[in-house]
PDB file of C-alpha atoms in Angstrom:
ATOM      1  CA  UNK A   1     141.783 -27.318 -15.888  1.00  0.00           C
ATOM      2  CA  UNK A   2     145.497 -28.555 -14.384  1.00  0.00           C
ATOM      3  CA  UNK A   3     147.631 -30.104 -16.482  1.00  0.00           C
ATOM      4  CA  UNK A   4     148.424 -34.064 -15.835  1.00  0.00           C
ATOM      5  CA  UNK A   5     151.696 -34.646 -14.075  1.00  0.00           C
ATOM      6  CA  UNK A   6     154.743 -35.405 -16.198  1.00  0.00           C
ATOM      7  CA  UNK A   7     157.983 -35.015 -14.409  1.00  0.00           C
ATOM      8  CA  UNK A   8     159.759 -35.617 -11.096  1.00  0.00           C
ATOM      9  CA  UNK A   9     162.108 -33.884  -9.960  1.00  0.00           C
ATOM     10  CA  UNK A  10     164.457 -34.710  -6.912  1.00  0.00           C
ATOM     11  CA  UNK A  11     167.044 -33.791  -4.483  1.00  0.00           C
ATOM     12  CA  UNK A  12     169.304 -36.248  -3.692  1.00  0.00           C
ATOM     13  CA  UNK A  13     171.504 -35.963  -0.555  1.00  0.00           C
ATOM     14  CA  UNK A  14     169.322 -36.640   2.949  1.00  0.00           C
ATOM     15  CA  UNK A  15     166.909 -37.355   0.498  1.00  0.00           C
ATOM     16  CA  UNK A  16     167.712 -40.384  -2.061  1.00  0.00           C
ATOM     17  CA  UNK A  17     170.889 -41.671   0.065  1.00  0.00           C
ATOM     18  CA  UNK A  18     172.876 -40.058   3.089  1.00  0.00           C
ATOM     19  CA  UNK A  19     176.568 -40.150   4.128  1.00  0.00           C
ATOM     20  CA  UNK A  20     177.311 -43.597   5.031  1.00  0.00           C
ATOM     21  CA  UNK A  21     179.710 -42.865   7.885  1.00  0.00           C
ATOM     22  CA  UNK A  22     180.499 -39.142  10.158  1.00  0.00           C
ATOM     23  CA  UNK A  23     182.768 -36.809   8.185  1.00  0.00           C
ATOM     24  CA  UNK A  24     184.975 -37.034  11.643  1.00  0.00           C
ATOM     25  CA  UNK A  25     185.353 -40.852  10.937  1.00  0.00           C
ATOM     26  CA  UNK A  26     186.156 -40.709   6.954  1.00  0.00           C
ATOM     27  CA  UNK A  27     188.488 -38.003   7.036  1.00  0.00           C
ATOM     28  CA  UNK A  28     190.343 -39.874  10.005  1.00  0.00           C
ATOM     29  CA  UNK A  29     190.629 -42.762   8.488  1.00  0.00           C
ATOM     30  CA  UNK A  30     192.254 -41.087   5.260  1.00  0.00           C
ATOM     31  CA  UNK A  31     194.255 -39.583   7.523  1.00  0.00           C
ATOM     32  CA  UNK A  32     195.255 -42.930   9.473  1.00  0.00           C
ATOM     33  CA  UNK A  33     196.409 -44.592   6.134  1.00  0.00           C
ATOM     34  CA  UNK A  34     198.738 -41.795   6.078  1.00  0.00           C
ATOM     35  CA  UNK A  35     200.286 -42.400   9.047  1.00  0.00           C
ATOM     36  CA  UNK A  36     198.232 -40.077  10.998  1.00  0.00           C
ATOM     37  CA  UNK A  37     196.342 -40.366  14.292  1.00  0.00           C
ATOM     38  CA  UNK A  38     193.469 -37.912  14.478  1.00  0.00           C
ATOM     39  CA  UNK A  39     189.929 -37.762  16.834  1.00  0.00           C
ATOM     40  CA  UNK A  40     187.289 -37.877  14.960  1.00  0.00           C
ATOM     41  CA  UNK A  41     184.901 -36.301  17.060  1.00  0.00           C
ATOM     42  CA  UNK A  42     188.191 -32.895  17.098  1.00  0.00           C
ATOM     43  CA  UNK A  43     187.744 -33.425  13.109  1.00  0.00           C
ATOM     44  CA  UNK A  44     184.343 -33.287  13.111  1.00  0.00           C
ATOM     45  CA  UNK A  45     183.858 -30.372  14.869  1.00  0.00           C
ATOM     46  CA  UNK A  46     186.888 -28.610  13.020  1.00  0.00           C
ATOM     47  CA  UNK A  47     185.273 -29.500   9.927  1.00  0.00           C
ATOM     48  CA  UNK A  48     181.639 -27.516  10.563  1.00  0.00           C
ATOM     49  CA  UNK A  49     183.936 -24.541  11.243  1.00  0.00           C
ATOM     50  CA  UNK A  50     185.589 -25.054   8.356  1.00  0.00           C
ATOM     51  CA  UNK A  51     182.373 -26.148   5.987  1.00  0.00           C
ATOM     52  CA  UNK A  52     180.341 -22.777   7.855  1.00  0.00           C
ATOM     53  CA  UNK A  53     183.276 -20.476   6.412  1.00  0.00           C
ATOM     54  CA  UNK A  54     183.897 -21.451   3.062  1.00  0.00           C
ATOM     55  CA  UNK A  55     180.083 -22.062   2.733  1.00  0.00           C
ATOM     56  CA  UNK A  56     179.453 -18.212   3.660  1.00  0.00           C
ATOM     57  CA  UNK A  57     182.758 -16.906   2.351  1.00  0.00           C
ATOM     58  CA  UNK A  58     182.250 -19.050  -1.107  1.00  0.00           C
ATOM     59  CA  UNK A  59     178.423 -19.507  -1.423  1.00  0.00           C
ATOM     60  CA  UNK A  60     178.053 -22.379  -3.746  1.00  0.00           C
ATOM     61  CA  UNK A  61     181.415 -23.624  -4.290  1.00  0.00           C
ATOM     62  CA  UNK A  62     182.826 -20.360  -4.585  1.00  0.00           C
ATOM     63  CA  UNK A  63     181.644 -20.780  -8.814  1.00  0.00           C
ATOM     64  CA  UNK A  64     181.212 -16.868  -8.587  1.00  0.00           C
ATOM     65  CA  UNK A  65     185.052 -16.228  -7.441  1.00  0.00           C
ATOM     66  CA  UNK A  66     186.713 -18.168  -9.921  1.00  0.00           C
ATOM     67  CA  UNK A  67     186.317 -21.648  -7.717  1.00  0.00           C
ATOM     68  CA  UNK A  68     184.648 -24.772  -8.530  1.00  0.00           C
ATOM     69  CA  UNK A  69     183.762 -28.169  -6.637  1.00  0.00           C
ATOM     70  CA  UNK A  70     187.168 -29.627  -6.259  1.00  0.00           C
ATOM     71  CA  UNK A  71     188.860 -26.436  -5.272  1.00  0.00           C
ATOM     72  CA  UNK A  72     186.009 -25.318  -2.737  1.00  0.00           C
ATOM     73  CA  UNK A  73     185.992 -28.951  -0.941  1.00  0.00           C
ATOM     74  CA  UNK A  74     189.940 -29.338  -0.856  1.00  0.00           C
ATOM     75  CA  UNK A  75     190.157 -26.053   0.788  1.00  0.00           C
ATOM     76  CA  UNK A  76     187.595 -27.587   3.513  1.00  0.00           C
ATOM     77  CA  UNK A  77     189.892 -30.602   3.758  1.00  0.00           C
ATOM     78  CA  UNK A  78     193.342 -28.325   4.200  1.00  0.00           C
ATOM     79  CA  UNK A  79     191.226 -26.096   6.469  1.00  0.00           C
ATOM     80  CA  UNK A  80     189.789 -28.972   8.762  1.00  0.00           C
ATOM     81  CA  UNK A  81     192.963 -30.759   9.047  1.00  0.00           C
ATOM     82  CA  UNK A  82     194.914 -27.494   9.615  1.00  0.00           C
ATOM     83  CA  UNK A  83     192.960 -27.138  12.912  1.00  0.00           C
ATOM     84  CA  UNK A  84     193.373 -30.663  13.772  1.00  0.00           C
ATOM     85  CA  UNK A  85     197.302 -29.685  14.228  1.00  0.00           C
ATOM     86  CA  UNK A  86     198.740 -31.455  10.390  1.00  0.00           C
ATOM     87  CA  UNK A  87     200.540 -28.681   8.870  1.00  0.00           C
ATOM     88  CA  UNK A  88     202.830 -30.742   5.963  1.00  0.00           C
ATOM     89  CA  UNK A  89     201.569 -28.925   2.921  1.00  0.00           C
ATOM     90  CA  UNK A  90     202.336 -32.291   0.998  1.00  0.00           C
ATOM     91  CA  UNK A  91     200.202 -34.310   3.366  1.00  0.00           C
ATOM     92  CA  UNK A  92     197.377 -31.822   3.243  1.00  0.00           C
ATOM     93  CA  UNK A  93     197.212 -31.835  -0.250  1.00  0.00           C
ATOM     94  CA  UNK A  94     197.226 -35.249  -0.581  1.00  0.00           C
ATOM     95  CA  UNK A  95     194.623 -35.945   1.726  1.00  0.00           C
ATOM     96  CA  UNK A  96     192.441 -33.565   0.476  1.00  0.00           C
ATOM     97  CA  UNK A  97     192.468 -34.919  -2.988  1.00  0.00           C
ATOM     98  CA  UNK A  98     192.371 -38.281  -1.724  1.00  0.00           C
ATOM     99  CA  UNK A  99     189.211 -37.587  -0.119  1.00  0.00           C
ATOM    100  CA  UNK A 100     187.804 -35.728  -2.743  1.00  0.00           C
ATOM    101  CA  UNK A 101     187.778 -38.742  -4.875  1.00  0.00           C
ATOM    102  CA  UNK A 102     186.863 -41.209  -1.974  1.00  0.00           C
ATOM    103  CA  UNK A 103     183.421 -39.375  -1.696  1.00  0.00           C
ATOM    104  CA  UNK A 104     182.392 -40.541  -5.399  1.00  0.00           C
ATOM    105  CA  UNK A 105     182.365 -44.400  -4.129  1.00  0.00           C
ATOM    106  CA  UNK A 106     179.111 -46.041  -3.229  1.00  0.00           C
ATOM    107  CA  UNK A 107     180.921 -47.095  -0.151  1.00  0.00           C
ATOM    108  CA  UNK A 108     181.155 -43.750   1.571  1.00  0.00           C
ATOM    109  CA  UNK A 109     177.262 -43.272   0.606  1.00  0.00           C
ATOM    110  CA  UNK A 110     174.144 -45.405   1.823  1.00  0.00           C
ATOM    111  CA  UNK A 111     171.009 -45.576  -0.350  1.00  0.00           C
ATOM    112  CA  UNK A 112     167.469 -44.968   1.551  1.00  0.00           C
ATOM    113  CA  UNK A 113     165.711 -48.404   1.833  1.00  0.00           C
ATOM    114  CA  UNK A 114     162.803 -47.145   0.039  1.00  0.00           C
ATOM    115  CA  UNK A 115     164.459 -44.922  -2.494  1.00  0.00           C
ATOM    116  CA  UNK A 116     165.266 -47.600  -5.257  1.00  0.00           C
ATOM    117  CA  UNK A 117     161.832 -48.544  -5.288  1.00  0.00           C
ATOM    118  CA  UNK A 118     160.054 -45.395  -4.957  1.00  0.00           C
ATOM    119  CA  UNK A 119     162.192 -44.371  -8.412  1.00  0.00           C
ATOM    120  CA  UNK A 120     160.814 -47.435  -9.901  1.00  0.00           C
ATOM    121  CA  UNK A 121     157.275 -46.927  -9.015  1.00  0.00           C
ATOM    122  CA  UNK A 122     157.358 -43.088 -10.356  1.00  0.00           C
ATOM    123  CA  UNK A 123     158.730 -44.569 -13.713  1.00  0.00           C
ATOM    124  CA  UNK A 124     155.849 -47.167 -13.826  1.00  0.00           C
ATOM    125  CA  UNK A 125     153.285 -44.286 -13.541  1.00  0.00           C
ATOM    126  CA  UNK A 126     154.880 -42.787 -16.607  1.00  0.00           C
ATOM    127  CA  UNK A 127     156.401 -40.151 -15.109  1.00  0.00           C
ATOM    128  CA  UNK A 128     159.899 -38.667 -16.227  1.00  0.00           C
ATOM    129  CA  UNK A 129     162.617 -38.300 -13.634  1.00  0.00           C
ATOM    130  CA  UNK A 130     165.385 -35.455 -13.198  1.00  0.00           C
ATOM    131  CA  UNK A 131     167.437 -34.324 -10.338  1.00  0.00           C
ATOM    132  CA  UNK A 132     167.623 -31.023  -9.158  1.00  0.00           C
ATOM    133  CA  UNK A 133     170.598 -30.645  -6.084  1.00  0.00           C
ATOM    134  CA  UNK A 134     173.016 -27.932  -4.337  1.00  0.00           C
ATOM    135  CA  UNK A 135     175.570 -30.447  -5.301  1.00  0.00           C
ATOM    136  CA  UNK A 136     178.978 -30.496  -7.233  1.00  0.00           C
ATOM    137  CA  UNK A 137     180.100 -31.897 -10.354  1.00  0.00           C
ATOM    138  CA  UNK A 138     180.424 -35.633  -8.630  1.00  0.00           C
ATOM    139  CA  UNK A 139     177.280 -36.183  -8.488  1.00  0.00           C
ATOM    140  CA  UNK A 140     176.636 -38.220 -11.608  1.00  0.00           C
ATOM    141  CA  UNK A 141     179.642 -40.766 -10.717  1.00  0.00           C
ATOM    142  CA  UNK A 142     178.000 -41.144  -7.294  1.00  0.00           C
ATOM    143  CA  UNK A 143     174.895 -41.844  -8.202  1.00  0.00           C
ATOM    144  CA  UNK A 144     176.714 -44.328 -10.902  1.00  0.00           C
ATOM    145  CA  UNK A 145     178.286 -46.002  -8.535  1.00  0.00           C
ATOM    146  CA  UNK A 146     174.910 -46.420  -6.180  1.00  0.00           C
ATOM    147  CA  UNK A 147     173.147 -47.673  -8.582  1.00  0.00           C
ATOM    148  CA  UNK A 148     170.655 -44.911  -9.329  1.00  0.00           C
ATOM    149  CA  UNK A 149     171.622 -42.438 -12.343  1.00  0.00           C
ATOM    150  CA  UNK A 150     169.781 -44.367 -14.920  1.00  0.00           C
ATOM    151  CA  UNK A 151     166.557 -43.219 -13.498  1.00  0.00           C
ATOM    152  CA  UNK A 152     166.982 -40.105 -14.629  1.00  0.00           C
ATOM    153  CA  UNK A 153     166.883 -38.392 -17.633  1.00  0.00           C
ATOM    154  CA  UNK A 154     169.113 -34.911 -16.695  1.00  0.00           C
ATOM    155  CA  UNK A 155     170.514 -33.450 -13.582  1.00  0.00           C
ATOM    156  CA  UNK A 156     171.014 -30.439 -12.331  1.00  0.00           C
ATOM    157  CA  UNK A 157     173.500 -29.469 -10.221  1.00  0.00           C
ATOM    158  CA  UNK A 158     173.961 -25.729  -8.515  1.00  0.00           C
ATOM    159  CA  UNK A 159     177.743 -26.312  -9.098  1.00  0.00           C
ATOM    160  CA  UNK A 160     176.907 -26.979 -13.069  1.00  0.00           C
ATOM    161  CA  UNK A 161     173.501 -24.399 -12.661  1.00  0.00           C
ATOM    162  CA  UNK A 162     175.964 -21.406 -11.463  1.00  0.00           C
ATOM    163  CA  UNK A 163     172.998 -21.272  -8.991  1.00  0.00           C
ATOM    164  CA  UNK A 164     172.247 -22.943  -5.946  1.00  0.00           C
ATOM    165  CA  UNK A 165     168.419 -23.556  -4.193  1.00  0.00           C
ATOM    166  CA  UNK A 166     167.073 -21.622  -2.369  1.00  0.00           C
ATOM    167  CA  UNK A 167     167.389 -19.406  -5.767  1.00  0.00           C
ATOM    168  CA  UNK A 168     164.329 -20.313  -7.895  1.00  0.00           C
ATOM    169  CA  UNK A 169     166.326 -19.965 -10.815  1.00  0.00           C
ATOM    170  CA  UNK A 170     167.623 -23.320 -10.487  1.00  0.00           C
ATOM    171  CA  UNK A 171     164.380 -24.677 -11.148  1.00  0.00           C
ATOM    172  CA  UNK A 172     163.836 -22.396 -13.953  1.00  0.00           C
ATOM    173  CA  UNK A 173     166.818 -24.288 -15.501  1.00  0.00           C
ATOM    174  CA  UNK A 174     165.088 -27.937 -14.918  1.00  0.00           C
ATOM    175  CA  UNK A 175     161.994 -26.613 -16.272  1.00  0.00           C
ATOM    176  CA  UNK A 176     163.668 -25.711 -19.457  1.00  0.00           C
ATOM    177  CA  UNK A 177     164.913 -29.333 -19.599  1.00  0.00           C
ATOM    178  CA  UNK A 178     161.672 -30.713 -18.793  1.00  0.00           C
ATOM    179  CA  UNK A 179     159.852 -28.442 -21.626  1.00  0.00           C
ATOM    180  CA  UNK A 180     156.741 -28.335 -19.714  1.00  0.00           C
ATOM    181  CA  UNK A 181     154.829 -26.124 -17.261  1.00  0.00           C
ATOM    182  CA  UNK A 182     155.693 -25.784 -13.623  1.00  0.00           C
ATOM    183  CA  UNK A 183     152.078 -27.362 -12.571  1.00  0.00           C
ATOM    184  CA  UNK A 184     152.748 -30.579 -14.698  1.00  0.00           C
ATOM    185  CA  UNK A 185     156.055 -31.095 -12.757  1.00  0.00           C
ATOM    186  CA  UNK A 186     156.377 -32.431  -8.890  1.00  0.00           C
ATOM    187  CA  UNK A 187     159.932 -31.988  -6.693  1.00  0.00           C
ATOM    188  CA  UNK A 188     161.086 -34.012  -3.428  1.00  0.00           C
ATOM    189  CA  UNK A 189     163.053 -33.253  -1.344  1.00  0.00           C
ATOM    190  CA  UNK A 190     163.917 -32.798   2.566  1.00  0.00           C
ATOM    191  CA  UNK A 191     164.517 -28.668   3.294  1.00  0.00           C
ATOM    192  CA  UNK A 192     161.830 -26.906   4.057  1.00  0.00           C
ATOM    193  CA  UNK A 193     163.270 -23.680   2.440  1.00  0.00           C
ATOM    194  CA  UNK A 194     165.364 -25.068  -0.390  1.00  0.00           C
ATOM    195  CA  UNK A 195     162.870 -27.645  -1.602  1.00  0.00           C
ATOM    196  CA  UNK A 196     159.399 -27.623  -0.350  1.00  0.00           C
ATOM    197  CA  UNK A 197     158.908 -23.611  -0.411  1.00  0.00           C
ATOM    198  CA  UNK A 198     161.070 -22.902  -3.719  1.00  0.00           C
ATOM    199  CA  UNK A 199     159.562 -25.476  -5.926  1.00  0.00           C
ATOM    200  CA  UNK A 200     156.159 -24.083  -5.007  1.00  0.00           C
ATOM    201  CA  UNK A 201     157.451 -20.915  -5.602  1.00  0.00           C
ATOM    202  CA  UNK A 202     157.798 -21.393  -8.950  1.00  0.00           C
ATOM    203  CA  UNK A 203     154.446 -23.323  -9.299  1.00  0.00           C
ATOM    204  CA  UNK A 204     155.846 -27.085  -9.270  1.00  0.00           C
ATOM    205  CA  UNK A 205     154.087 -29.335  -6.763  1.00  0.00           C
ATOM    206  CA  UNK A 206     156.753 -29.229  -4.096  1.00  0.00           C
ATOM    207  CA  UNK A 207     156.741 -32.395  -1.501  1.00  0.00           C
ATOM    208  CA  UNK A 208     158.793 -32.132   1.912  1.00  0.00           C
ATOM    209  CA  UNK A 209     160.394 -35.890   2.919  1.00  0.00           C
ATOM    210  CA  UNK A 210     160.818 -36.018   6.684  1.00  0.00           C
ATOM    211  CA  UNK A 211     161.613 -39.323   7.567  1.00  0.00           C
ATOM    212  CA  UNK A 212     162.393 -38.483  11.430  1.00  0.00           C
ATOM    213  CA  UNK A 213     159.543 -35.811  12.328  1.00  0.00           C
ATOM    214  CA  UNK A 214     161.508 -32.745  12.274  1.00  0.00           C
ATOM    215  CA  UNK A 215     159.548 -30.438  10.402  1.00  0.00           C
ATOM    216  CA  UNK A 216     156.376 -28.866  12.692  1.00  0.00           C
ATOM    217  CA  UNK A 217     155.940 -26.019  10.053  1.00  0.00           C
ATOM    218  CA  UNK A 218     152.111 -25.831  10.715  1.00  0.00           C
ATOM    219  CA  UNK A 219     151.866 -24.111   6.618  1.00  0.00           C
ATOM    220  CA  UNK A 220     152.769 -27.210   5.309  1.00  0.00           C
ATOM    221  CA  UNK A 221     149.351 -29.653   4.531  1.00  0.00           C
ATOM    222  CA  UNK A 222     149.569 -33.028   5.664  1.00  0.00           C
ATOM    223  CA  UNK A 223     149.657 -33.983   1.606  1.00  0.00           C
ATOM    224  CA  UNK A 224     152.625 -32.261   1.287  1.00  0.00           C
ATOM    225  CA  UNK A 225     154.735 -34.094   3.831  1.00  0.00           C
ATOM    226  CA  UNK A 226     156.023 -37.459   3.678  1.00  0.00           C
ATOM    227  CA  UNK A 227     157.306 -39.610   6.196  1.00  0.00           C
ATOM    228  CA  UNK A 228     158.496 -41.906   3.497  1.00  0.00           C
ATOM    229  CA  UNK A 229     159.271 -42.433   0.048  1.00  0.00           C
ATOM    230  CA  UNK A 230     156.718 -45.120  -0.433  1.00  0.00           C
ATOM    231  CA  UNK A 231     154.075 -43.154   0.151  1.00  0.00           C
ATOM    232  CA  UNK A 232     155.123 -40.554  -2.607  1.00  0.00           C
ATOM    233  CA  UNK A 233     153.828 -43.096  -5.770  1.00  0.00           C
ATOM    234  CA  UNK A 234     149.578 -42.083  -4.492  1.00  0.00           C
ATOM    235  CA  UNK A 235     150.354 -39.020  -3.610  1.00  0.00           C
ATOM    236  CA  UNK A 236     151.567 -38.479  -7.535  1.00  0.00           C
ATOM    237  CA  UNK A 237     148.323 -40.768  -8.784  1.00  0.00           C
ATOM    238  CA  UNK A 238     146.159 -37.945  -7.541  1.00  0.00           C
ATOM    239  CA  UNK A 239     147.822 -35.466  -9.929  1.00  0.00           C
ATOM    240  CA  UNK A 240     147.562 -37.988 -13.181  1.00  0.00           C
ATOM    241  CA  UNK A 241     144.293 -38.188 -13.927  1.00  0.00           C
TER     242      UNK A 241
END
């Protein structure tokens, strides 16, 4: 016999709210206030190339090589703008810190439509929330500052976890928290690796959101996927009773 459903975990970037504006655009408009005159579309690209080598030369904020979230993303920030032609030291260190704390503001962030509600609906079934997310340490003030962190009753972050998805042992660490077994625990998020597979992995009921039709994974069952967050409240029911 399965055990009822108790928790909920989530993932909360491209899942619960999204970037509000391009990285190109944010970062050049730090950079205008500073007297600066950048493309956006020059600093967008610069930035991938920047994100792609700290990302592979740092996995996971670089917590391994004596790193951590604010370091890691500064040294994107230098690195971007470096290749964008702004070599002041002082200027690059003052944007980058700038924008560090710019990205905890509800501002720079926009909330799904149907994630407020969705959150809602899972608490009115009873069910306990938690947040599971390759994120850094800023994650509770954002989610403060949209509006959402008192739905939830821990998070996990891979910067805090020492651990990022797709390593199961992230979930390991939210299970602990939860105190109950995998199958009475359900995770959303919108990776197909780092969410949907890994959570099953480990025995939780992993659901994949795909709001725009991307995924055409044909091993994932048409009760897995979601095309919404509204439609995530019956999908739950069926694992209550």
């Amino acid at each position: 016999m399965r055990a009822p459903l108790r928790w909920v975990l989530w993932d909360v970037k491209d899942t619960l709210l999204k970037v509000r504006a391009s990285v190109g655009e944010q970062y050049c408009k730090e950079a205008e206030r500073m007297g600066l005159s950048l493309s956006p579309v020059e600093v967008e690209a610069a930035f991938r190339q920047a994100h792609r080598r700290y990302s592979s030369r740092y996995p996971n904020y670089g917590i391994t090589q004596g790193l951590n979230g604010k370091t890691w993303w500064t040294g994107v920030v230098r690195d971007t703008l470096s290749q964008c032609r702004v070599q002041d030291p002082a200027l690059l260190d003052t944007a980058a810190n700038n924008l560090y704390y710019n990205f905890c503001n509800a501002e720079n962030w926009e909330v799904f439509p149907d994630s407020q509600k969705a959150l809602e609906s899972c608490s009115s079934l009873g069910l306990k929330l938690g947040v599971v997310s390759n994120f850094d340490s800023r994650l509770e003030a954002i989610l403060r500052s949209c509006g959402l962190l008192s739905h939830f009753s821990f998070l996990v972050t891979s910067e805090e976890a020492g651990v990022a998805k797709p390593s199961p042992v992230i979930f390991d660490q939210a299970l602990q928290k939860c105190g109950v077994p995998a199958d009475s625990v359900a995770h959303i998020g919108d990776h197909y690796v780092k969410d949907y597979l890994t959570s099953r992995s480990v025995g939780i009921h992993g659901f994949l959101i795909d709001r725009h039709n991307e995924h055409n994974q044909p091993d994932i069952p048409q009760e897995h996927r979601l095309s919404s967050l509204e439609e995530l409240p019956s999908r739950l029911q069926q694992h209550l009773d």
